[in-house]
């Protein structure tokens, strides 16, 4: 990451995500509230929310809209977090927004995530986006992104994660995530267990929110699933059946695809927009999600960082195919249920190398991760840094085997740097559409 504006951001106090709206509201006051200038698709959930955001942004861009996208965290460069039509924010544009936040004599007295959220809103206003797609950082009710003005809200799914912050049961976590619901704004509700679904629907009833359950509203049938992506037949409410493709492989992405398609269709219900929206999914960019990179060795990156994510990864690797002798490189944060993750992974891998993710506060030591994998029956080595773990895995790899890197985004990003693999943040080859190009 280069110096200047991005360096100022990394120096901010506090954890990457803090709960509460006072700080971000104060920053937005200084900017004269850019978040009021455009509608949003606001997406919460335990797993899949980033994939859904990337898909929705790609689909809406294909209709000619100018689309802002805010996701977190980043893999390699801060600029990945804030994009307009696939193009990452330039450092000089970030500097202008940061200067605007402090022009009245105020300080950037907020957390990294709060300032990043305000920065994104200002960049989207300056870029004259038609709509923004926003990934919730943590929870929903008190997440900094919740000051937006949504046209559609989405809750992708609920699993146990961040239990110390969000609650120890699925229903408690669901109530926090359903805090993004706004009266009269439709909710797209992903597949989930009964308890969290009922919690979300209860909040929706109290707030007068129409609920569209993906498992009831969308018919989707997977036609093929391979390392190039997933192809399916889909039928949305009131629309004819169509074929749709996403370059994100894994059957679990079919749920995200159905969720994203329903959310995008709520934004644009014009009959002539259907094929444009569905075609846009084929241009989805979302690195680090079952991404296979050719080379010697072949490597696969996936940010499976909790039990549900590891379950999806393990199933996908079996289904997509993994050469015998492939080695796992794993680094996770300290607040995850490592025992269940280890059990899942031991069904796919015999060998692993663990690393300590480069997170300043919550990294789980590599030796501790190694002990859990060994207890699950795996042959495990550990190295302190991700770069050293990748190098060791590479040197000890049998001929034809792959390296699979999983866990925290901090781990995957560090491994990509070690291998020299780009994140591909620049987006589509063409420049963003001119502001105001879409006429709805």
GROMACS .gro file of C-alpha atoms in nm:
model
  440
    1UNK     CA    1   0.000   0.000   0.000
    2UNK     CA    2   0.142   0.332  -0.100
    3UNK     CA    3   0.182   0.636   0.124
    4UNK     CA    4  -0.047   0.937   0.150
    5UNK     CA    5  -0.420   0.895   0.199
    6UNK     CA    6  -0.416   0.518   0.232
    7UNK     CA    7  -0.135   0.540   0.486
    8UNK     CA    8  -0.341   0.790   0.689
    9UNK     CA    9  -0.623   0.539   0.700
   10UNK     CA   10  -0.411   0.251   0.826
   11UNK     CA   11  -0.285   0.471   1.109
   12UNK     CA   12  -0.634   0.529   1.250
   13UNK     CA   13  -0.718   0.408   1.596
   14UNK     CA   14  -0.956   0.130   1.685
   15UNK     CA   15  -1.036  -0.209   1.546
   16UNK     CA   16  -1.129  -0.241   1.181
   17UNK     CA   17  -1.502  -0.247   1.260
   18UNK     CA   18  -1.664  -0.072   1.557
   19UNK     CA   19  -2.033  -0.081   1.645
   20UNK     CA   20  -2.219   0.249   1.674
   21UNK     CA   21  -2.336   0.526   1.443
   22UNK     CA   22  -2.225   0.842   1.626
   23UNK     CA   23  -1.876   0.863   1.476
   24UNK     CA   24  -1.975   0.798   1.117
   25UNK     CA   25  -2.265   1.042   1.148
   26UNK     CA   26  -2.027   1.312   1.271
   27UNK     CA   27  -1.799   1.253   0.971
   28UNK     CA   28  -2.094   1.262   0.731
   29UNK     CA   29  -2.216   1.587   0.889
   30UNK     CA   30  -1.886   1.745   0.783
   31UNK     CA   31  -1.940   1.619   0.427
   32UNK     CA   32  -2.302   1.741   0.413
   33UNK     CA   33  -2.432   1.384   0.403
   34UNK     CA   34  -2.332   1.229   0.071
   35UNK     CA   35  -2.514   0.907   0.165
   36UNK     CA   36  -2.844   1.084   0.097
   37UNK     CA   37  -2.756   1.142  -0.269
   38UNK     CA   38  -2.812   0.784  -0.394
   39UNK     CA   39  -3.011   0.472  -0.305
   40UNK     CA   40  -2.837   0.156  -0.189
   41UNK     CA   41  -2.861  -0.220  -0.189
   42UNK     CA   42  -2.760  -0.299   0.170
   43UNK     CA   43  -2.635  -0.655   0.233
   44UNK     CA   44  -2.580  -0.829   0.567
   45UNK     CA   45  -2.516  -1.192   0.654
   46UNK     CA   46  -2.261  -1.428   0.804
   47UNK     CA   47  -2.133  -1.582   0.481
   48UNK     CA   48  -2.193  -1.493   0.119
   49UNK     CA   49  -2.263  -1.123   0.161
   50UNK     CA   50  -1.951  -1.017  -0.026
   51UNK     CA   51  -2.024  -1.252  -0.316
   52UNK     CA   52  -2.382  -1.124  -0.332
   53UNK     CA   53  -2.260  -0.764  -0.334
   54UNK     CA   54  -2.013  -0.832  -0.615
   55UNK     CA   55  -2.281  -1.008  -0.820
   56UNK     CA   56  -2.544  -0.737  -0.767
   57UNK     CA   57  -2.296  -0.465  -0.862
   58UNK     CA   58  -2.200  -0.649  -1.181
   59UNK     CA   59  -2.563  -0.705  -1.276
   60UNK     CA   60  -2.671  -0.344  -1.219
   61UNK     CA   61  -2.368  -0.212  -1.405
   62UNK     CA   62  -2.475  -0.417  -1.707
   63UNK     CA   63  -2.798  -0.215  -1.726
   64UNK     CA   64  -2.601   0.107  -1.781
   65UNK     CA   65  -2.617   0.228  -1.424
   66UNK     CA   66  -2.314   0.379  -1.260
   67UNK     CA   67  -2.265   0.157  -0.954
   68UNK     CA   68  -2.062   0.212  -0.639
   69UNK     CA   69  -1.945  -0.093  -0.443
   70UNK     CA   70  -1.818  -0.099  -0.085
   71UNK     CA   71  -1.680  -0.426   0.051
   72UNK     CA   72  -1.446  -0.529   0.333
   73UNK     CA   73  -1.185  -0.622   0.420
   74UNK     CA   74  -0.941  -0.602   0.130
   75UNK     CA   75  -0.702  -0.873   0.017
   76UNK     CA   76  -0.395  -0.674  -0.090
   77UNK     CA   77  -0.471  -0.305  -0.148
   78UNK     CA   78  -0.708  -0.069   0.031
   79UNK     CA   79  -0.844   0.051  -0.304
   80UNK     CA   80  -1.021  -0.284  -0.350
   81UNK     CA   81  -1.279  -0.178  -0.090
   82UNK     CA   82  -1.426   0.118  -0.280
   83UNK     CA   83  -1.507   0.081  -0.649
   84UNK     CA   84  -1.718   0.249  -0.914
   85UNK     CA   85  -1.814   0.022  -1.204
   86UNK     CA   86  -1.533  -0.213  -1.102
   87UNK     CA   87  -1.265   0.056  -1.088
   88UNK     CA   88  -1.094   0.098  -0.749
   89UNK     CA   89  -1.069   0.437  -0.584
   90UNK     CA   90  -0.757   0.635  -0.673
   91UNK     CA   91  -0.544   0.758  -0.387
   92UNK     CA   92  -0.576   1.119  -0.497
   93UNK     CA   93  -0.956   1.090  -0.480
   94UNK     CA   94  -0.933   0.935  -0.134
   95UNK     CA   95  -0.711   1.224  -0.025
   96UNK     CA   96  -0.969   1.481  -0.138
   97UNK     CA   97  -1.243   1.311   0.063
   98UNK     CA   98  -1.026   1.282   0.374
   99UNK     CA   99  -0.934   1.649   0.347
  100UNK     CA  100  -1.305   1.737   0.321
  101UNK     CA  101  -1.373   1.548   0.645
  102UNK     CA  102  -1.115   1.761   0.828
  103UNK     CA  103  -1.166   2.097   0.651
  104UNK     CA  104  -1.372   2.237   0.939
  105UNK     CA  105  -1.094   2.172   1.188
  106UNK     CA  106  -1.218   1.831   1.292
  107UNK     CA  107  -0.998   1.526   1.326
  108UNK     CA  108  -1.045   1.177   1.186
  109UNK     CA  109  -1.150   1.076   1.536
  110UNK     CA  110  -1.314   0.750   1.436
  111UNK     CA  111  -1.221   0.393   1.355
  112UNK     CA  112  -1.067   0.278   1.029
  113UNK     CA  113  -1.397   0.126   0.914
  114UNK     CA  114  -1.603   0.432   1.004
  115UNK     CA  115  -1.374   0.664   0.810
  116UNK     CA  116  -1.362   0.420   0.520
  117UNK     CA  117  -1.743   0.414   0.508
  118UNK     CA  118  -1.770   0.793   0.504
  119UNK     CA  119  -1.494   0.807   0.243
  120UNK     CA  120  -1.683   0.563   0.022
  121UNK     CA  121  -2.004   0.764   0.042
  122UNK     CA  122  -1.823   1.084  -0.054
  123UNK     CA  123  -1.642   0.911  -0.341
  124UNK     CA  124  -1.972   0.772  -0.468
  125UNK     CA  125  -2.128   1.118  -0.460
  126UNK     CA  126  -1.834   1.274  -0.642
  127UNK     CA  127  -1.854   0.990  -0.898
  128UNK     CA  128  -2.228   1.056  -0.938
  129UNK     CA  129  -2.328   0.692  -0.893
  130UNK     CA  130  -2.686   0.592  -0.965
  131UNK     CA  131  -2.685   0.334  -0.686
  132UNK     CA  132  -2.444   0.188  -0.429
  133UNK     CA  133  -2.407  -0.173  -0.318
  134UNK     CA  134  -2.290  -0.188   0.042
  135UNK     CA  135  -2.155  -0.484   0.237
  136UNK     CA  136  -2.216  -0.464   0.611
  137UNK     CA  137  -1.891  -0.481   0.806
  138UNK     CA  138  -2.015  -0.645   1.126
  139UNK     CA  139  -2.367  -0.725   1.238
  140UNK     CA  140  -2.600  -0.469   1.088
  141UNK     CA  141  -2.796  -0.268   1.341
  142UNK     CA  142  -2.499  -0.058   1.456
  143UNK     CA  143  -2.271  -0.103   1.157
  144UNK     CA  144  -2.143   0.221   1.005
  145UNK     CA  145  -2.300   0.136   0.668
  146UNK     CA  146  -2.646   0.143   0.830
  147UNK     CA  147  -2.674   0.519   0.783
  148UNK     CA  148  -2.743   0.455   0.413
  149UNK     CA  149  -3.079   0.495   0.239
  150UNK     CA  150  -3.159   0.148   0.103
  151UNK     CA  151  -3.386   0.063  -0.186
  152UNK     CA  152  -3.343  -0.307  -0.105
  153UNK     CA  153  -3.200  -0.485   0.198
  154UNK     CA  154  -3.057  -0.837   0.194
  155UNK     CA  155  -2.973  -1.088   0.467
  156UNK     CA  156  -2.785  -1.371   0.298
  157UNK     CA  157  -2.769  -1.630   0.575
  158UNK     CA  158  -2.700  -1.665   0.946
  159UNK     CA  159  -2.436  -1.881   1.114
  160UNK     CA  160  -2.247  -1.862   1.441
  161UNK     CA  161  -1.970  -1.604   1.405
  162UNK     CA  162  -1.852  -1.305   1.610
  163UNK     CA  163  -2.055  -1.450   1.897
  164UNK     CA  164  -1.888  -1.233   2.161
  165UNK     CA  165  -2.011  -0.922   1.980
  166UNK     CA  166  -2.335  -1.027   1.813
  167UNK     CA  167  -2.474  -1.292   2.050
  168UNK     CA  168  -2.438  -1.661   2.123
  169UNK     CA  169  -2.741  -1.794   1.934
  170UNK     CA  170  -2.849  -1.786   1.571
  171UNK     CA  171  -3.161  -1.589   1.664
  172UNK     CA  172  -2.959  -1.323   1.850
  173UNK     CA  173  -2.720  -1.284   1.558
  174UNK     CA  174  -3.015  -1.265   1.317
  175UNK     CA  175  -3.173  -0.982   1.516
  176UNK     CA  176  -2.850  -0.783   1.496
  177UNK     CA  177  -2.820  -0.836   1.120
  178UNK     CA  178  -3.188  -0.760   1.064
  179UNK     CA  179  -3.121  -0.420   1.217
  180UNK     CA  180  -3.060  -0.296   0.861
  181UNK     CA  181  -3.433  -0.333   0.780
  182UNK     CA  182  -3.620  -0.010   0.703
  183UNK     CA  183  -3.997   0.043   0.696
  184UNK     CA  184  -4.142  -0.027   0.353
  185UNK     CA  185  -3.806  -0.130   0.202
  186UNK     CA  186  -3.820  -0.489   0.071
  187UNK     CA  187  -3.602  -0.753   0.234
  188UNK     CA  188  -3.448  -1.037   0.033
  189UNK     CA  189  -3.404  -1.319   0.283
  190UNK     CA  190  -3.155  -1.592   0.198
  191UNK     CA  191  -3.174  -1.956   0.298
  192UNK     CA  192  -3.123  -2.013   0.670
  193UNK     CA  193  -3.235  -2.225   0.961
  194UNK     CA  194  -3.583  -2.171   1.112
  195UNK     CA  195  -3.476  -1.981   1.426
  196UNK     CA  196  -3.284  -1.701   1.253
  197UNK     CA  197  -3.540  -1.683   0.974
  198UNK     CA  198  -3.822  -1.634   1.223
  199UNK     CA  199  -3.619  -1.368   1.406
  200UNK     CA  200  -3.567  -1.174   1.082
  201UNK     CA  201  -3.931  -1.209   0.981
  202UNK     CA  202  -4.051  -1.092   1.322
  203UNK     CA  203  -3.849  -0.771   1.292
  204UNK     CA  204  -3.978  -0.730   0.937
  205UNK     CA  205  -4.340  -0.758   1.057
  206UNK     CA  206  -4.285  -0.499   1.329
  207UNK     CA  207  -4.129  -0.254   1.082
  208UNK     CA  208  -4.370  -0.306   0.795
  209UNK     CA  209  -4.107  -0.464   0.570
  210UNK     CA  210  -4.214  -0.684   0.278
  211UNK     CA  211  -4.014  -1.009   0.285
  212UNK     CA  212  -3.914  -1.209  -0.022
  213UNK     CA  213  -3.767  -1.546   0.073
  214UNK     CA  214  -3.520  -1.667  -0.186
  215UNK     CA  215  -3.613  -2.034  -0.142
  216UNK     CA  216  -3.977  -1.951  -0.222
  217UNK     CA  217  -3.938  -1.681  -0.488
  218UNK     CA  218  -3.652  -1.811  -0.705
  219UNK     CA  219  -3.628  -2.136  -0.900
  220UNK     CA  220  -3.267  -2.225  -0.977
  221UNK     CA  221  -3.122  -2.543  -1.121
  222UNK     CA  222  -2.747  -2.592  -1.153
  223UNK     CA  223  -2.644  -2.713  -1.499
  224UNK     CA  224  -2.267  -2.727  -1.452
  225UNK     CA  225  -2.012  -2.644  -1.187
  226UNK     CA  226  -1.640  -2.645  -1.260
  227UNK     CA  227  -1.330  -2.437  -1.190
  228UNK     CA  228  -1.437  -2.186  -1.458
  229UNK     CA  229  -1.763  -2.106  -1.281
  230UNK     CA  230  -2.123  -2.208  -1.232
  231UNK     CA  231  -2.400  -2.225  -1.494
  232UNK     CA  232  -2.766  -2.254  -1.398
  233UNK     CA  233  -3.122  -2.213  -1.518
  234UNK     CA  234  -3.307  -1.950  -1.319
  235UNK     CA  235  -3.665  -1.827  -1.298
  236UNK     CA  236  -3.740  -1.507  -1.110
  237UNK     CA  237  -4.093  -1.405  -1.004
  238UNK     CA  238  -4.300  -1.314  -1.310
  239UNK     CA  239  -4.011  -1.373  -1.551
  240UNK     CA  240  -3.938  -1.648  -1.805
  241UNK     CA  241  -3.669  -1.902  -1.729
  242UNK     CA  242  -3.321  -1.804  -1.842
  243UNK     CA  243  -2.968  -1.945  -1.835
  244UNK     CA  244  -2.721  -1.758  -1.616
  245UNK     CA  245  -2.346  -1.791  -1.555
  246UNK     CA  246  -2.118  -1.665  -1.280
  247UNK     CA  247  -1.740  -1.708  -1.282
  248UNK     CA  248  -1.756  -1.795  -0.911
  249UNK     CA  249  -1.740  -2.176  -0.880
  250UNK     CA  250  -1.897  -2.390  -0.609
  251UNK     CA  251  -2.253  -2.508  -0.561
  252UNK     CA  252  -2.281  -2.280  -0.257
  253UNK     CA  253  -2.258  -1.989  -0.501
  254UNK     CA  254  -2.592  -2.097  -0.648
  255UNK     CA  255  -2.758  -1.969  -0.329
  256UNK     CA  256  -2.570  -1.640  -0.357
  257UNK     CA  257  -2.659  -1.616  -0.726
  258UNK     CA  258  -3.030  -1.666  -0.654
  259UNK     CA  259  -3.015  -1.406  -0.377
  260UNK     CA  260  -2.829  -1.153  -0.591
  261UNK     CA  261  -3.061  -1.205  -0.889
  262UNK     CA  262  -3.371  -1.139  -0.679
  263UNK     CA  263  -3.217  -0.828  -0.522
  264UNK     CA  264  -3.106  -0.688  -0.859
  265UNK     CA  265  -3.448  -0.759  -1.010
  266UNK     CA  266  -3.614  -0.561  -0.731
  267UNK     CA  267  -3.398  -0.264  -0.827
  268UNK     CA  268  -3.477  -0.297  -1.198
  269UNK     CA  269  -3.803  -0.474  -1.284
  270UNK     CA  270  -3.825  -0.357  -1.647
  271UNK     CA  271  -3.895  -0.651  -1.880
  272UNK     CA  272  -3.613  -0.547  -2.111
  273UNK     CA  273  -3.364  -0.541  -1.821
  274UNK     CA  274  -3.386  -0.913  -1.739
  275UNK     CA  275  -3.132  -1.035  -1.992
  276UNK     CA  276  -2.899  -0.744  -1.917
  277UNK     CA  277  -2.904  -0.819  -1.545
  278UNK     CA  278  -2.849  -1.191  -1.589
  279UNK     CA  279  -2.575  -1.132  -1.844
  280UNK     CA  280  -2.401  -0.903  -1.598
  281UNK     CA  281  -2.345  -1.186  -1.353
  282UNK     CA  282  -2.093  -1.330  -1.598
  283UNK     CA  283  -1.872  -1.024  -1.536
  284UNK     CA  284  -1.863  -1.062  -1.158
  285UNK     CA  285  -1.523  -0.991  -1.006
  286UNK     CA  286  -1.466  -1.132  -0.660
  287UNK     CA  287  -1.107  -1.256  -0.609
  288UNK     CA  288  -1.012  -1.503  -0.338
  289UNK     CA  289  -1.333  -1.706  -0.359
  290UNK     CA  290  -1.240  -2.053  -0.487
  291UNK     CA  291  -1.010  -1.881  -0.731
  292UNK     CA  292  -0.782  -2.121  -0.917
  293UNK     CA  293  -0.461  -1.972  -1.058
  294UNK     CA  294  -0.257  -2.161  -1.315
  295UNK     CA  295   0.117  -2.199  -1.265
  296UNK     CA  296   0.376  -2.414  -1.096
  297UNK     CA  297   0.226  -2.501  -0.862
  298UNK     CA  298  -0.141  -2.445  -0.930
  299UNK     CA  299  -0.287  -2.257  -0.635
  300UNK     CA  300  -0.640  -2.206  -0.510
  301UNK     CA  301  -0.742  -1.916  -0.286
  302UNK     CA  302  -1.053  -1.914  -0.070
  303UNK     CA  303  -1.140  -1.691   0.223
  304UNK     CA  304  -1.326  -1.961   0.415
  305UNK     CA  305  -1.269  -1.824   0.763
  306UNK     CA  306  -1.537  -1.985   0.982
  307UNK     CA  307  -1.708  -2.323   1.019
  308UNK     CA  308  -1.979  -2.257   0.759
  309UNK     CA  309  -1.729  -2.124   0.508
  310UNK     CA  310  -1.497  -2.420   0.556
  311UNK     CA  311  -1.790  -2.658   0.510
  312UNK     CA  312  -1.867  -2.496   0.174
  313UNK     CA  313  -1.499  -2.502   0.074
  314UNK     CA  314  -1.454  -2.868   0.166
  315UNK     CA  315  -1.764  -2.972  -0.026
  316UNK     CA  316  -1.659  -2.769  -0.329
  317UNK     CA  317  -1.306  -2.910  -0.340
  318UNK     CA  318  -1.443  -3.263  -0.341
  319UNK     CA  319  -1.695  -3.178  -0.612
  320UNK     CA  320  -1.462  -2.973  -0.833
  321UNK     CA  321  -1.168  -3.207  -0.796
  322UNK     CA  322  -0.837  -3.172  -0.614
  323UNK     CA  323  -0.519  -3.363  -0.708
  324UNK     CA  324  -0.384  -3.622  -0.465
  325UNK     CA  325  -0.123  -3.483  -0.226
  326UNK     CA  326  -0.244  -3.122  -0.240
  327UNK     CA  327  -0.142  -2.916   0.063
  328UNK     CA  328  -0.348  -2.673   0.267
  329UNK     CA  329  -0.205  -2.343   0.391
  330UNK     CA  330  -0.429  -2.212   0.668
  331UNK     CA  331  -0.427  -1.904   0.888
  332UNK     CA  332  -0.731  -1.798   1.093
  333UNK     CA  333  -0.826  -1.535   1.347
  334UNK     CA  334  -0.867  -1.607   1.713
  335UNK     CA  335  -1.245  -1.578   1.742
  336UNK     CA  336  -1.331  -1.874   1.516
  337UNK     CA  337  -1.448  -2.228   1.607
  338UNK     CA  338  -1.129  -2.400   1.500
  339UNK     CA  339  -1.224  -2.753   1.610
  340UNK     CA  340  -1.514  -2.784   1.367
  341UNK     CA  341  -1.309  -2.625   1.090
  342UNK     CA  342  -1.029  -2.876   1.149
  343UNK     CA  343  -1.270  -3.170   1.135
  344UNK     CA  344  -1.408  -3.054   0.801
  345UNK     CA  345  -1.067  -2.991   0.648
  346UNK     CA  346  -0.926  -3.325   0.761
  347UNK     CA  347  -1.177  -3.494   0.532
  348UNK     CA  348  -1.010  -3.330   0.231
  349UNK     CA  349  -0.644  -3.278   0.319
  350UNK     CA  350  -0.381  -3.505   0.468
  351UNK     CA  351  -0.114  -3.234   0.494
  352UNK     CA  352  -0.126  -2.872   0.601
  353UNK     CA  353   0.102  -2.582   0.685
  354UNK     CA  354  -0.036  -2.322   0.923
  355UNK     CA  355   0.058  -1.955   0.955
  356UNK     CA  356  -0.022  -1.659   1.177
  357UNK     CA  357  -0.238  -1.412   0.981
  358UNK     CA  358  -0.090  -1.061   0.961
  359UNK     CA  359  -0.367  -0.910   1.174
  360UNK     CA  360  -0.248  -0.667   1.442
  361UNK     CA  361  -0.492  -0.777   1.712
  362UNK     CA  362  -0.693  -1.095   1.650
  363UNK     CA  363  -0.449  -1.333   1.478
  364UNK     CA  364  -0.448  -1.692   1.604
  365UNK     CA  365  -0.090  -1.822   1.647
  366UNK     CA  366   0.020  -2.066   1.380
  367UNK     CA  367   0.123  -2.324   1.639
  368UNK     CA  368  -0.224  -2.321   1.795
  369UNK     CA  369  -0.390  -2.370   1.456
  370UNK     CA  370  -0.146  -2.654   1.382
  371UNK     CA  371  -0.238  -2.831   1.706
  372UNK     CA  372  -0.606  -2.827   1.618
  373UNK     CA  373  -0.545  -2.969   1.270
  374UNK     CA  374  -0.313  -3.236   1.410
  375UNK     CA  375  -0.579  -3.336   1.663
  376UNK     CA  376  -0.813  -3.390   1.368
  377UNK     CA  377  -0.565  -3.638   1.217
  378UNK     CA  378  -0.371  -3.422   0.972
  379UNK     CA  379   0.005  -3.412   0.915
  380UNK     CA  380   0.085  -3.051   1.002
  381UNK     CA  381   0.381  -2.814   0.996
  382UNK     CA  382   0.367  -2.451   1.099
  383UNK     CA  383   0.553  -2.133   1.007
  384UNK     CA  384   0.507  -1.795   1.166
  385UNK     CA  385   0.457  -1.591   0.850
  386UNK     CA  386   0.226  -1.663   0.558
  387UNK     CA  387   0.512  -1.614   0.313
  388UNK     CA  388   0.721  -1.878   0.491
  389UNK     CA  389   0.425  -2.118   0.507
  390UNK     CA  390   0.363  -2.078   0.135
  391UNK     CA  391   0.732  -2.133   0.057
  392UNK     CA  392   0.742  -2.449   0.271
  393UNK     CA  393   0.426  -2.587   0.112
  394UNK     CA  394   0.562  -2.516  -0.233
  395UNK     CA  395   0.895  -2.687  -0.167
  396UNK     CA  396   0.741  -3.001  -0.020
  397UNK     CA  397   0.464  -3.043  -0.277
  398UNK     CA  398   0.439  -3.370  -0.471
  399UNK     CA  399   0.441  -3.347  -0.850
  400UNK     CA  400   0.103  -3.238  -0.987
  401UNK     CA  401  -0.038  -3.140  -0.647
  402UNK     CA  402  -0.185  -2.798  -0.571
  403UNK     CA  403  -0.152  -2.548  -0.289
  404UNK     CA  404  -0.484  -2.441  -0.138
  405UNK     CA  405  -0.472  -2.124   0.076
  406UNK     CA  406  -0.766  -2.065   0.309
  407UNK     CA  407  -0.872  -1.877   0.619
  408UNK     CA  408  -0.868  -1.509   0.699
  409UNK     CA  409  -0.860  -1.256   0.416
  410UNK     CA  410  -0.535  -1.139   0.574
  411UNK     CA  411  -0.391  -1.486   0.514
  412UNK     CA  412  -0.516  -1.511   0.157
  413UNK     CA  413  -0.397  -1.161   0.071
  414UNK     CA  414  -0.051  -1.230   0.212
  415UNK     CA  415  -0.031  -1.556   0.015
  416UNK     CA  416  -0.128  -1.376  -0.306
  417UNK     CA  417   0.153  -1.130  -0.246
  418UNK     CA  418   0.395  -1.416  -0.179
  419UNK     CA  419   0.301  -1.589  -0.505
  420UNK     CA  420   0.294  -1.259  -0.694
  421UNK     CA  421  -0.069  -1.304  -0.797
  422UNK     CA  422  -0.262  -0.981  -0.867
  423UNK     CA  423  -0.604  -0.918  -0.721
  424UNK     CA  424  -0.730  -0.783  -1.054
  425UNK     CA  425  -0.893  -0.478  -0.897
  426UNK     CA  426  -0.901  -0.257  -1.212
  427UNK     CA  427  -1.229  -0.414  -1.325
  428UNK     CA  428  -1.355  -0.434  -1.683
  429UNK     CA  429  -1.122  -0.316  -1.956
  430UNK     CA  430  -1.348  -0.031  -2.057
  431UNK     CA  431  -1.375   0.288  -1.855
  432UNK     CA  432  -1.678   0.347  -1.629
  433UNK     CA  433  -1.990   0.475  -1.804
  434UNK     CA  434  -2.032   0.854  -1.797
  435UNK     CA  435  -2.227   0.984  -1.499
  436UNK     CA  436  -2.597   0.989  -1.577
  437UNK     CA  437  -2.567   0.740  -1.864
  438UNK     CA  438  -2.848   0.526  -1.729
  439UNK     CA  439  -3.201   0.650  -1.788
  440UNK     CA  440  -3.450   0.451  -1.585
   0.00000   0.00000   0.00000
